[in-house]
Amino acid sequence: MNNFRYLELETWLREGITNGRWKSGARLPSIRQLCEDHKVSKATVQHALHRLEAQRLVIAKPKSGYFIPHERAVKVSSKAQVTNAPTLITVSDVLIDVMSKNAAFDLMPSFVDGEKPSSIVALNRSLTRALRRQKGHLHQYYDVPAGDIHLRKQLAEMMHRRDCAAQPEELCITNGCQHALFLALMATCQAGDVVAVESPGFYGALQLLEQLQLKVIEIPASYTTGIDIAALESNLNVWPIKAIIVTPNFSTPTGSLMPNDNRIKLLALAEKFDIAVIEDDIYGEMGFHSATQPLAALDEHSRVISCSSFSKSLSRDLRVGWIKGARWHEKIIKLKLITQLASSSSTQQGLCDYIADGSYHLYLRRQKQTLLQQRDQLLTYLCQNWSFADYTVPEGGISLWVTLPEHCDTMQLYSQLSRSGITIIPGPIFSISNQFKSNLRLSFNHQWTEERIKALNVLKKYIA
Amino acid sequence: MNNFRYLELETWLREGITNGRWKSGARLPSIRQLCEDHKVSKATVQHALHRLEAQRLVIAKPKSGYFIPHERAVKVSSKAQVTNAPTLITVSDVLIDVMSKNAAFDLMPSFVDGEKPSSIVALNRSLTRALRRQKGHLHQYYDVPAGDIHLRKQLAEMMHRRDCAAQPEELCITNGCQHALFLALMATCQAGDVVAVESPGFYGALQLLEQLQLKVIEIPASYTTGIDIAALESNLNVWPIKAIIVTPNFSTPTGSLMPNDNRIKLLALAEKFDIAVIEDDIYGEMGFHSATQPLAALDEHSRVISCSSFSKSLSRDLRVGWIKGARWHEKIIKLKLITQLASSSSTQQGLCDYIADGSYHLYLRRQKQTLLQQRDQLLTYLCQNWSFADYTVPEGGISLWVTLPEHCDTMQLYSQLSRSGITIIPGPIFSISNQFKSNLRLSFNHQWTEERIKALNVLKKYIA
């Protein structure tokens, strides 16, 4: 129980801040005082304060204590509900450049640091064992199109634990989440159809829409609400929208966790207007403080296609994802068969063992702690050094969304910095309408090192 | 030099048969006579006769000797050059059924026999080593879209050895050959465009065309000529064909090796009518008697997209193929990136080592001998037991094309036999126009066992 004392204190402090017990600019009680008043250890107080600092509810001033920051609302990108006509799009070359540099979640992509983590050693051991166990002439057979049934059982169980009643037979193994999104769009849309997306939203989805010649409607989305339900409804009333792509759990770039009532409203709209809902759930297992439900858990009408993979949570080298295709399941399996026949059996079996023996869950628990710590390190850095910026404080995932002063042009910064070997992810690649020019996405996916701090300092110099 | 005595004898015998030295029905000189006349061992004579038997130029009659068969021309499917309008197609459910049963190249798909071959043990060792060598936090990075450059260097060298001057930078790693074909069609065509295919031809291509909503023109193809160049030209004159898919090397189902002059004519037509040529070269490395060139080797105008993979030659579980995209290379890389980001680095590196240390070429040499032996076993069986059938004698690949008496309906046979756990590959799935109903494809990809003979005997009973 002792573990949760810091949470109680954090809650008490947060309520005080919200209630106005301490005004903006005021100093909080000292650490010693808080220890005495609440009968907790110094470490507990520091932990609570650190968390509040990370959420920018308090500011640490060296040798002076903790203060309530001056009024500064979290500026969330929000757009008038103007309904633009759906358009065919062209994805920017910068995005292709970022992706070919392998830099989407990094600042210095050439820097591969440290020892191989023990979790990956264990995963590789499982993969190796699966190769060794491979029998007879199995190499002469393709796997079944839907993928290894044992792995699908493990995945169904993982979804069950998140309150989503999926059967193994309802799942199809893919070559990653992007491949799953691709299959979902191929199954639900035809060239020329209109698809709604979050704005800002995942660039990978925008690329797919371009390639499949689908028309795009951008719906404003914010860190606090997820996709704007009212804006979605007004667009549904006007345009023949066929499908919508959303990331309810820790959407990239903002890290937003869509509130439950908005999820329910979204599904009601989907039913009313008969559209497919394509859920990108790649960060769904990566909530720091509590488990999240997939949107598919609330799906009563078999119209949520849920896509995910192990690329963000475990390894980008595995190339294993999955899709719960709802009413489009059979069509999706056929599409997978046609576009690439099958997945690697031995990889699937190795991964399956790694999950079945508990290694994956153990790893995930630790990994979420690591990510939370790295997030807090990044937030503390930003809080202390980037007073000119606003940023979101995601409760999961691997990145946050920074709003720079309006004069900043992150596309320009991208070119300038790439000469120094630093790659930033500029805001405009998360939209098709040249928005978010003074935004950027920062990742906390990597170890917090001197090199990263230096890179952020260089970035600051260019901004200031 | 002694190794080639059987080839000299084979040539001498074949010339004699062609010249009419022995009339149809006549008995050949005895084995002892041939030994004396040609100063060769009994084994050499038997080897030569066995090969001629496999080619159905001679027939063995137990205790009587070898005879010239009665006039029976190899019946090659050939169609009048009727030009049907291009059509959107629907692929048969039987094909989906065959593929989900993992049975496309087998008779009894549930039967996985024997020890794991040493080649696969060695491959798995290379893959394991690659996993062990994986450094630091590489699992946090996606591979570059075009794929591992070292593997691409090995592939370029393999193409060089086949007279095709490919640079590593011109290649892109894919998730198998089907994935490569998919990328090639996405890069060259848009929904509604017309694509020409061989008839009979690879069903996987037909499935892709259906899915991408491309219209199909079937061009007759035969075992001896490959695609019918005159028919192709007359169709090019009438229809706005955007691309053509061909398998010049051991095309499935007939096993045809397209003659060089037809290749040259095909490329001249492609240039004249400005079409893309998509080459399926998956059997290109699997010529039994000599190396084959990819069609891309003759490509002077950068309009041949060459697709291949290791699935047929080495392992279907690897999921590694490649594509030489010619003038569409950049577009193809972008498409790969968008549809599945990247391939597994460690798998690519393991495979690269396996090729680089010579294991792959050693394996391939042995594997071709094995396949040739299995082909001859199948041919000998057919020659002795299926006198009602005609069949092709492929000089490479893993299957041959059987023509049954006209009353046979292989789609019906398919349903009847599947109840006995036997899966045949019926002719109609190689066409969109319900042709080839009395054809079937037989594979010699598997060890020649009693079980297989029994299955063929059951099949015979149903036919007779």
mmCIF file of C-alpha atoms in Angstrom, chain A residues 79-87 194-199 215-221 227-244 269 272-273 275:
data_model
loop_
_atom_site.group_PDB
_atom_site.id
_atom_site.type_symbol
_atom_site.label_atom_id
_atom_site.label_comp_id
_atom_site.label_asym_id
_atom_site.label_seq_id
_atom_site.Cartn_x
_atom_site.Cartn_y
_atom_site.Cartn_z
ATOM 1 C CA LYS A 79 -9.539 24.424 -35.692
ATOM 2 C CA ALA A 80 -12.828 26.039 -36.521
ATOM 3 C CA GLN A 81 -15.315 23.429 -37.718
ATOM 4 C CA VAL A 82 -14.947 24.568 -41.286
ATOM 5 C CA THR A 83 -15.898 21.768 -43.574
ATOM 6 C CA ASN A 84 -13.480 21.655 -46.459
ATOM 7 C CA ALA A 85 -14.220 19.487 -49.458
ATOM 8 C CA PRO A 86 -12.535 16.084 -49.379
ATOM 9 C CA THR A 87 -9.311 16.112 -51.350
ATOM 10 C CA VAL A 194 -13.789 9.762 -48.600
ATOM 11 C CA VAL A 195 -11.983 8.936 -45.370
ATOM 12 C CA ALA A 196 -11.960 11.073 -42.218
ATOM 13 C CA VAL A 197 -8.763 11.410 -40.188
ATOM 14 C CA GLU A 198 -7.647 13.168 -37.016
ATOM 15 C CA SER A 199 -5.783 16.428 -37.448
ATOM 16 C CA LYS A 215 -10.019 11.501 -50.461
ATOM 17 C CA VAL A 216 -9.299 12.956 -47.057
ATOM 18 C CA ILE A 217 -11.375 15.025 -44.608
ATOM 19 C CA GLU A 218 -9.385 16.342 -41.663
ATOM 20 C CA ILE A 219 -11.282 16.487 -38.385
ATOM 21 C CA PRO A 220 -9.708 18.557 -35.607
ATOM 22 C CA ALA A 221 -8.378 16.504 -32.694
ATOM 23 C CA ILE A 227 -11.158 13.668 -32.300
ATOM 24 C CA ASP A 228 -13.712 16.514 -32.147
ATOM 25 C CA ILE A 229 -17.056 14.682 -32.161
ATOM 26 C CA ALA A 230 -19.132 17.732 -33.107
ATOM 27 C CA ALA A 231 -16.864 18.509 -36.037
ATOM 28 C CA LEU A 232 -17.030 14.880 -37.116
ATOM 29 C CA GLU A 233 -20.823 14.918 -37.032
ATOM 30 C CA SER A 234 -21.110 18.085 -39.066
ATOM 31 C CA ASN A 235 -18.794 16.598 -41.671
ATOM 32 C CA LEU A 236 -20.714 13.320 -41.720
ATOM 33 C CA ASN A 237 -23.828 15.347 -42.477
ATOM 34 C CA VAL A 238 -22.214 16.908 -45.524
ATOM 35 C CA TRP A 239 -19.792 14.415 -47.043
ATOM 36 C CA PRO A 240 -20.183 10.749 -48.025
ATOM 37 C CA ILE A 241 -17.554 9.538 -45.560
ATOM 38 C CA LYS A 242 -16.830 5.790 -45.907
ATOM 39 C CA ALA A 243 -14.413 5.249 -43.041
ATOM 40 C CA ILE A 244 -12.630 7.036 -40.236
ATOM 41 C CA LEU A 269 -22.136 8.255 -35.175
ATOM 42 C CA LYS A 272 -25.889 6.220 -37.670
ATOM 43 C CA PHE A 273 -23.890 7.070 -40.789
ATOM 44 C CA ILE A 275 -19.125 4.019 -41.660
#
